[in-house]
Amino acid sequence: MPAKKENRMRKEFEEKDIHQEVRLNKYLSEAGVCSRREADRLIEEGKVFVDGVRAENGRKVTDEMEITVNGKRCSRGQKMVLLAFHKPEGVVCTTDRRWNDVTVEDVLQYPTRVFSVGRLDKDSEGLLLVTNNGDIINQIMRAGNYHEKEYLVTVDKPVTEEFVEQMSRGGIQVLDARTRPCKVEKIGKYRFRIILTQGLNRQIRRMCEYCGCRVKKLVRVRVMNIELGNLPKGQYRDVTEAEMQELYRQLRAGSKKAGKSRRGTWTKNARG
């Protein structure tokens, strides 16, 4: 029987030296709290404390210190968590509770602190990756790495060849950016499949509006090599070791090819 292949992603995460000093923004990122840029902002706003003292940007910390963000203690953890979660429609990915929304945290009810990789808007459903590994969050979210996300979309008008061409060729203005070329396939009179390598705010909905129709249902069925499959709404599963190995490979390959535009390729099984 062949030896079990070492999971390098898990190994790198779980073998951190607790005595090693790292910059505070990197620590918060690795703890899954937020991106490094967002960590800098939280530090500047005085929301981060180290051993009870208000932190300053550039501060170095270790796992032995008590680090709090908005009064809540955070840590990088010793065991890596990576989950595939089927976010239902009506659930928000933010942790901001000012509007009394149902959050991913409310539905997930995971025993340790984890954070979503990117977002799905409140009106959308489907695959959301959830982890305590900030490096995964940063690498998947980095637009220059061109990581694929696949969606099934239902609209209120028939999907025409002209619509598919307009959506796929790119160049549609979405806020302060333009869409990249992407892969679009008609799969029904009112349904299509789309692969994006961007994560612009409400991108598919804005693209459809530009093309003269409105999204009625939007389901994300794949993030990179991780597929939603038959996972029920509101449920989660552990990402398998094999999936994690392939994810690690794609993350490394993507970082080497950053800046080079690539069109998506269909998966055999990600049919929603």
mmCIF file of C-alpha atoms in Angstrom:
data_model
loop_
_atom_site.group_PDB
_atom_site.id
_atom_site.type_symbol
_atom_site.label_atom_id
_atom_site.label_comp_id
_atom_site.label_asym_id
_atom_site.label_seq_id
_atom_site.Cartn_x
_atom_site.Cartn_y
_atom_site.Cartn_z
ATOM 1 C CA MET A 1 0.000 0.000 0.000
ATOM 2 C CA PRO A 2 1.475 3.413 -0.982
ATOM 3 C CA ALA A 3 2.358 5.837 1.812
ATOM 4 C CA LYS A 4 -0.205 8.529 2.551
ATOM 5 C CA LYS A 5 0.741 11.761 0.828
ATOM 6 C CA GLU A 6 1.659 14.499 3.273
ATOM 7 C CA ASN A 7 -0.845 17.354 3.421
ATOM 8 C CA ARG A 8 1.532 20.297 3.086
ATOM 9 C CA MET A 9 -1.173 22.906 3.621
ATOM 10 C CA ARG A 10 -2.195 21.409 6.949
ATOM 11 C CA LYS A 11 1.432 20.776 7.948
ATOM 12 C CA GLU A 12 2.462 24.395 7.296
ATOM 13 C CA PHE A 13 -0.472 25.676 9.336
ATOM 14 C CA GLU A 14 -0.150 23.345 12.296
ATOM 15 C CA GLU A 15 3.632 23.493 12.713
ATOM 16 C CA LYS A 16 3.834 27.221 13.475
ATOM 17 C CA ASP A 17 6.298 28.060 16.246
ATOM 18 C CA ILE A 18 4.261 29.635 19.067
ATOM 19 C CA HIS A 19 7.365 31.562 20.174
ATOM 20 C CA GLN A 20 8.070 33.055 16.747
ATOM 21 C CA GLU A 21 7.281 36.754 16.412
ATOM 22 C CA VAL A 22 5.135 37.911 13.487
ATOM 23 C CA ARG A 23 3.701 41.288 12.571
ATOM 24 C CA LEU A 24 0.309 41.880 14.151
ATOM 25 C CA ASN A 25 -1.522 42.336 10.840
ATOM 26 C CA LYS A 26 -0.112 38.995 9.609
ATOM 27 C CA TYR A 27 -1.143 37.333 12.874
ATOM 28 C CA LEU A 28 -4.733 38.593 12.525
ATOM 29 C CA SER A 29 -4.810 37.385 8.934
ATOM 30 C CA GLU A 30 -3.531 33.942 9.911
ATOM 31 C CA ALA A 31 -6.114 33.844 12.705
ATOM 32 C CA GLY A 32 -8.800 34.294 10.046
ATOM 33 C CA VAL A 33 -9.981 37.604 11.491
ATOM 34 C CA CYS A 34 -9.531 39.665 8.313
ATOM 35 C CA SER A 35 -7.084 40.590 5.579
ATOM 36 C CA ARG A 36 -3.812 42.315 6.453
ATOM 37 C CA ARG A 37 -5.108 45.579 5.026
ATOM 38 C CA GLU A 38 -8.263 45.373 7.113
ATOM 39 C CA ALA A 39 -6.129 44.487 10.146
ATOM 40 C CA ASP A 40 -4.120 47.688 9.649
ATOM 41 C CA ARG A 41 -7.363 49.663 9.627
ATOM 42 C CA LEU A 42 -8.638 47.992 12.809
ATOM 43 C CA ILE A 43 -5.317 48.681 14.530
ATOM 44 C CA GLU A 44 -5.424 52.347 13.493
ATOM 45 C CA GLU A 45 -8.983 52.637 14.839
ATOM 46 C CA GLY A 46 -7.844 51.356 18.231
ATOM 47 C CA LYS A 47 -9.867 48.150 18.111
ATOM 48 C CA VAL A 48 -6.909 45.795 18.626
ATOM 49 C CA PHE A 49 -5.224 45.202 21.992
ATOM 50 C CA VAL A 50 -2.165 43.123 22.882
ATOM 51 C CA ASP A 51 -1.947 42.006 26.514
ATOM 52 C CA GLY A 52 -4.438 44.720 27.433
ATOM 53 C CA VAL A 53 -2.528 47.543 25.706
ATOM 54 C CA ARG A 54 -3.793 49.301 22.600
ATOM 55 C CA ALA A 55 -1.750 48.026 19.649
ATOM 56 C CA GLU A 56 0.130 50.049 17.064
ATOM 57 C CA ASN A 57 0.817 49.164 13.447
ATOM 58 C CA GLY A 58 4.098 47.298 13.014
ATOM 59 C CA ARG A 59 3.837 45.619 16.415
ATOM 60 C CA LYS A 60 5.193 42.069 16.541
ATOM 61 C CA VAL A 61 3.405 39.389 18.549
ATOM 62 C CA THR A 62 3.546 35.696 19.421
ATOM 63 C CA ASP A 63 0.900 33.066 20.142
ATOM 64 C CA GLU A 64 1.687 33.406 23.837
ATOM 65 C CA MET A 65 0.220 36.917 23.961
ATOM 66 C CA GLU A 66 -3.433 37.787 24.537
ATOM 67 C CA ILE A 67 -4.711 39.514 21.410
ATOM 68 C CA THR A 68 -8.231 40.920 21.205
ATOM 69 C CA VAL A 69 -10.194 42.517 18.375
ATOM 70 C CA ASN A 70 -13.324 44.463 19.328
ATOM 71 C CA GLY A 71 -13.078 42.900 22.769
ATOM 72 C CA LYS A 72 -12.963 39.304 21.487
ATOM 73 C CA ARG A 73 -9.860 37.196 21.955
ATOM 74 C CA CYS A 74 -8.404 35.643 18.811
ATOM 75 C CA SER A 75 -5.747 33.051 18.162
ATOM 76 C CA ARG A 76 -4.259 31.306 15.160
ATOM 77 C CA GLY A 77 -5.210 27.920 16.543
ATOM 78 C CA GLN A 78 -3.203 24.704 16.373
ATOM 79 C CA LYS A 79 -5.490 22.582 14.203
ATOM 80 C CA MET A 80 -6.434 23.719 10.729
ATOM 81 C CA VAL A 81 -10.133 23.861 9.841
ATOM 82 C CA LEU A 82 -11.423 24.020 6.255
ATOM 83 C CA LEU A 83 -15.139 23.525 5.658
ATOM 84 C CA ALA A 84 -17.458 23.545 2.652
ATOM 85 C CA PHE A 85 -20.717 25.225 3.705
ATOM 86 C CA HIS A 86 -23.977 25.557 1.755
ATOM 87 C CA LYS A 87 -25.049 29.106 2.546
ATOM 88 C CA PRO A 88 -28.833 29.494 2.277
ATOM 89 C CA GLU A 89 -30.464 32.509 0.679
ATOM 90 C CA GLY A 90 -31.189 35.224 3.261
ATOM 91 C CA VAL A 91 -28.038 34.587 5.307
ATOM 92 C CA VAL A 92 -25.289 37.238 5.368
ATOM 93 C CA CYS A 93 -21.538 36.674 5.497
ATOM 94 C CA THR A 94 -20.756 39.742 7.590
ATOM 95 C CA THR A 95 -20.318 39.620 11.358
ATOM 96 C CA ASP A 96 -21.922 43.066 11.691
ATOM 97 C CA ARG A 97 -25.149 42.603 13.675
ATOM 98 C CA ARG A 98 -26.510 46.149 13.474
ATOM 99 C CA TRP A 99 -29.348 45.061 11.158
ATOM 100 C CA ASN A 100 -30.270 41.880 13.051
ATOM 101 C CA ASP A 101 -29.557 39.679 10.020
ATOM 102 C CA VAL A 102 -29.043 35.936 10.274
ATOM 103 C CA THR A 103 -25.305 35.378 9.807
ATOM 104 C CA VAL A 104 -23.218 32.461 8.596
ATOM 105 C CA GLU A 105 -21.977 32.105 12.171
ATOM 106 C CA ASP A 106 -25.585 31.717 13.393
ATOM 107 C CA VAL A 107 -26.322 28.919 10.929
ATOM 108 C CA LEU A 108 -22.943 27.186 11.050
ATOM 109 C CA GLN A 109 -22.737 26.902 14.856
ATOM 110 C CA TYR A 110 -19.140 25.691 14.594
ATOM 111 C CA PRO A 111 -17.449 25.084 17.970
ATOM 112 C CA THR A 112 -14.320 27.158 17.189
ATOM 113 C CA ARG A 113 -13.892 30.531 15.525
ATOM 114 C CA VAL A 114 -13.794 30.330 11.733
ATOM 115 C CA PHE A 115 -14.254 32.838 8.911
ATOM 116 C CA SER A 116 -15.630 32.720 5.397
ATOM 117 C CA VAL A 117 -13.400 32.930 2.345
ATOM 118 C CA GLY A 118 -14.958 35.836 0.492
ATOM 119 C CA ARG A 119 -18.681 36.458 0.453
ATOM 120 C CA LEU A 120 -21.949 35.503 -1.157
ATOM 121 C CA ASP A 121 -24.527 38.273 -1.051
ATOM 122 C CA LYS A 122 -27.657 37.893 1.053
ATOM 123 C CA ASP A 123 -29.880 37.031 -1.926
ATOM 124 C CA SER A 124 -27.553 34.276 -3.196
ATOM 125 C CA GLU A 125 -26.936 30.725 -2.021
ATOM 126 C CA GLY A 126 -24.348 28.045 -2.528
ATOM 127 C CA LEU A 127 -20.790 27.085 -1.701
ATOM 128 C CA LEU A 128 -18.888 29.110 0.866
ATOM 129 C CA LEU A 129 -15.488 27.989 2.126
ATOM 130 C CA VAL A 130 -14.955 28.541 5.843
ATOM 131 C CA THR A 131 -11.585 28.290 7.598
ATOM 132 C CA ASN A 132 -9.307 29.460 10.398
ATOM 133 C CA ASN A 133 -6.351 29.703 7.981
ATOM 134 C CA GLY A 134 -5.864 33.334 6.973
ATOM 135 C CA ASP A 135 -3.296 32.414 4.322
ATOM 136 C CA ILE A 136 -5.951 30.474 2.392
ATOM 137 C CA ILE A 137 -8.309 33.451 2.639
ATOM 138 C CA ASN A 138 -5.678 35.840 1.307
ATOM 139 C CA GLN A 139 -4.543 33.607 -1.554
ATOM 140 C CA ILE A 140 -8.024 32.741 -2.819
ATOM 141 C CA MET A 141 -9.251 36.332 -2.516
ATOM 142 C CA ARG A 142 -6.238 37.830 -4.310
ATOM 143 C CA ALA A 143 -7.683 38.879 -7.672
ATOM 144 C CA GLY A 144 -4.344 38.557 -9.470
ATOM 145 C CA ASN A 145 -4.338 34.788 -8.902
ATOM 146 C CA TYR A 146 -7.360 34.289 -11.205
ATOM 147 C CA HIS A 147 -8.967 31.539 -9.111
ATOM 148 C CA GLU A 148 -12.207 30.169 -10.555
ATOM 149 C CA LYS A 149 -15.675 30.389 -9.041
ATOM 150 C CA GLU A 150 -18.605 28.731 -10.829
ATOM 151 C CA TYR A 151 -22.295 29.680 -10.623
ATOM 152 C CA LEU A 152 -25.699 28.554 -11.889
ATOM 153 C CA VAL A 153 -27.958 31.522 -12.607
ATOM 154 C CA THR A 154 -31.671 31.890 -13.382
ATOM 155 C CA VAL A 155 -32.838 35.168 -14.960
ATOM 156 C CA ASP A 156 -36.208 36.722 -15.795
ATOM 157 C CA LYS A 157 -35.716 36.793 -19.582
ATOM 158 C CA PRO A 158 -34.710 34.113 -22.112
ATOM 159 C CA VAL A 159 -30.964 33.497 -22.406
ATOM 160 C CA THR A 160 -29.991 34.361 -25.988
ATOM 161 C CA GLU A 161 -26.784 33.890 -27.946
ATOM 162 C CA GLU A 162 -26.316 37.653 -27.849
ATOM 163 C CA PHE A 163 -26.625 37.630 -24.053
ATOM 164 C CA VAL A 164 -24.058 34.833 -23.716
ATOM 165 C CA GLU A 165 -21.626 36.650 -26.004
ATOM 166 C CA GLN A 166 -22.036 39.975 -24.211
ATOM 167 C CA MET A 167 -21.559 38.423 -20.773
ATOM 168 C CA SER A 168 -18.565 36.305 -21.782
ATOM 169 C CA ARG A 169 -16.461 38.839 -23.674
ATOM 170 C CA GLY A 170 -15.875 41.083 -20.630
ATOM 171 C CA GLY A 171 -15.487 44.840 -20.459
ATOM 172 C CA ILE A 172 -18.736 45.486 -18.557
ATOM 173 C CA GLN A 173 -18.359 48.321 -16.073
ATOM 174 C CA VAL A 174 -18.986 47.160 -12.492
ATOM 175 C CA LEU A 175 -18.444 49.990 -10.016
ATOM 176 C CA ASP A 176 -14.839 51.157 -10.594
ATOM 177 C CA ALA A 177 -13.674 48.081 -12.539
ATOM 178 C CA ARG A 178 -14.397 46.243 -15.768
ATOM 179 C CA THR A 179 -15.213 42.559 -16.006
ATOM 180 C CA ARG A 180 -12.697 40.083 -17.353
ATOM 181 C CA PRO A 181 -13.578 37.689 -20.172
ATOM 182 C CA CYS A 182 -15.283 34.648 -18.677
ATOM 183 C CA LYS A 183 -16.952 31.379 -19.692
ATOM 184 C CA VAL A 184 -20.752 31.427 -20.061
ATOM 185 C CA GLU A 185 -22.930 28.502 -21.151
ATOM 186 C CA LYS A 186 -26.691 28.422 -21.712
ATOM 187 C CA ILE A 187 -28.219 25.452 -19.824
ATOM 188 C CA GLY A 188 -31.939 26.286 -20.107
ATOM 189 C CA LYS A 189 -34.356 28.827 -21.504
ATOM 190 C CA TYR A 190 -33.806 31.084 -18.491
ATOM 191 C CA ARG A 191 -30.645 29.538 -17.024
ATOM 192 C CA PHE A 192 -26.933 29.765 -17.649
ATOM 193 C CA ARG A 193 -23.655 28.704 -16.092
ATOM 194 C CA ILE A 194 -20.807 31.176 -15.572
ATOM 195 C CA ILE A 195 -17.197 30.919 -14.365
ATOM 196 C CA LEU A 196 -15.605 34.067 -12.959
ATOM 197 C CA THR A 197 -12.036 34.817 -11.939
ATOM 198 C CA GLN A 198 -13.026 38.062 -10.217
ATOM 199 C CA GLY A 199 -14.967 38.866 -7.083
ATOM 200 C CA LEU A 200 -16.506 42.269 -7.751
ATOM 201 C CA ASN A 201 -19.412 43.357 -5.578
ATOM 202 C CA ARG A 202 -22.635 41.696 -6.799
ATOM 203 C CA GLN A 203 -20.814 41.127 -10.077
ATOM 204 C CA ILE A 204 -23.161 38.680 -11.805
ATOM 205 C CA ARG A 205 -26.253 40.666 -10.855
ATOM 206 C CA ARG A 206 -24.724 43.891 -12.159
ATOM 207 C CA MET A 207 -23.581 42.166 -15.367
ATOM 208 C CA CYS A 208 -27.090 40.823 -15.967
ATOM 209 C CA GLU A 209 -28.656 44.227 -15.338
ATOM 210 C CA TYR A 210 -26.265 45.741 -17.859
ATOM 211 C CA CYS A 211 -27.402 43.101 -20.378
ATOM 212 C CA GLY A 212 -31.094 43.861 -19.779
ATOM 213 C CA CYS A 213 -32.280 41.171 -17.380
ATOM 214 C CA ARG A 214 -32.599 40.506 -13.658
ATOM 215 C CA VAL A 215 -31.295 37.582 -11.604
ATOM 216 C CA LYS A 216 -34.031 35.493 -9.983
ATOM 217 C CA LYS A 217 -31.776 32.815 -8.472
ATOM 218 C CA LEU A 218 -28.013 32.544 -8.092
ATOM 219 C CA VAL A 219 -26.189 29.468 -6.750
ATOM 220 C CA ARG A 220 -22.422 29.113 -6.438
ATOM 221 C CA VAL A 221 -21.494 25.487 -7.159
ATOM 222 C CA ARG A 222 -17.693 25.568 -7.122
ATOM 223 C CA VAL A 223 -14.724 27.464 -5.691
ATOM 224 C CA MET A 224 -11.538 26.353 -7.456
ATOM 225 C CA ASN A 225 -11.571 22.532 -7.090
ATOM 226 C CA ILE A 226 -14.067 22.398 -4.196
ATOM 227 C CA GLU A 227 -17.621 21.586 -5.338
ATOM 228 C CA LEU A 228 -20.983 22.068 -3.643
ATOM 229 C CA GLY A 229 -22.347 18.746 -4.881
ATOM 230 C CA ASN A 230 -25.418 17.538 -2.963
ATOM 231 C CA LEU A 231 -24.592 19.276 0.297
ATOM 232 C CA PRO A 232 -27.948 20.382 1.834
ATOM 233 C CA LYS A 233 -28.667 24.032 2.542
ATOM 234 C CA GLY A 234 -27.388 25.156 5.923
ATOM 235 C CA GLN A 235 -25.085 22.149 6.278
ATOM 236 C CA TYR A 236 -21.308 21.890 6.157
ATOM 237 C CA ARG A 237 -18.705 19.197 5.595
ATOM 238 C CA ASP A 238 -14.960 18.942 6.098
ATOM 239 C CA VAL A 239 -12.961 19.468 2.932
ATOM 240 C CA THR A 240 -11.309 16.122 2.200
ATOM 241 C CA GLU A 241 -7.575 15.521 2.303
ATOM 242 C CA ALA A 242 -7.548 14.940 -1.472
ATOM 243 C CA GLU A 243 -9.408 18.212 -2.078
ATOM 244 C CA MET A 244 -7.004 20.033 0.211
ATOM 245 C CA GLN A 245 -3.986 18.640 -1.641
ATOM 246 C CA GLU A 246 -5.385 19.842 -4.984
ATOM 247 C CA LEU A 247 -6.325 23.212 -3.493
ATOM 248 C CA TYR A 248 -2.749 23.599 -2.238
ATOM 249 C CA ARG A 249 -1.433 22.780 -5.715
ATOM 250 C CA GLN A 250 -3.732 25.322 -7.379
ATOM 251 C CA LEU A 251 -2.888 28.036 -4.869
ATOM 252 C CA ARG A 252 0.815 27.565 -5.520
ATOM 253 C CA ALA A 253 0.313 27.463 -9.291
ATOM 254 C CA GLY A 254 -1.968 30.509 -9.191
ATOM 255 C CA SER A 255 0.535 32.616 -7.299
ATOM 256 C CA LYS A 256 3.149 31.864 -9.990
ATOM 257 C CA LYS A 257 0.800 32.821 -12.821
ATOM 258 C CA ALA A 258 -0.646 35.966 -11.205
ATOM 259 C CA GLY A 259 -1.286 38.697 -13.700
ATOM 260 C CA LYS A 260 -1.903 36.364 -16.649
ATOM 261 C CA SER A 261 -5.549 36.261 -17.791
ATOM 262 C CA ARG A 262 -7.051 32.795 -18.210
ATOM 263 C CA ARG A 263 -10.520 31.691 -19.288
ATOM 264 C CA GLY A 264 -12.305 29.160 -17.099
ATOM 265 C CA THR A 265 -12.612 25.464 -17.801
ATOM 266 C CA TRP A 266 -15.694 23.439 -17.003
ATOM 267 C CA THR A 267 -15.719 20.722 -14.382
ATOM 268 C CA LYS A 268 -17.385 17.382 -15.090
ATOM 269 C CA ASN A 269 -19.357 17.138 -11.872
ATOM 270 C CA ALA A 270 -20.101 20.734 -10.843
ATOM 271 C CA ARG A 271 -23.578 20.704 -12.343
ATOM 272 C CA GLY A 272 -25.386 22.037 -9.277
#
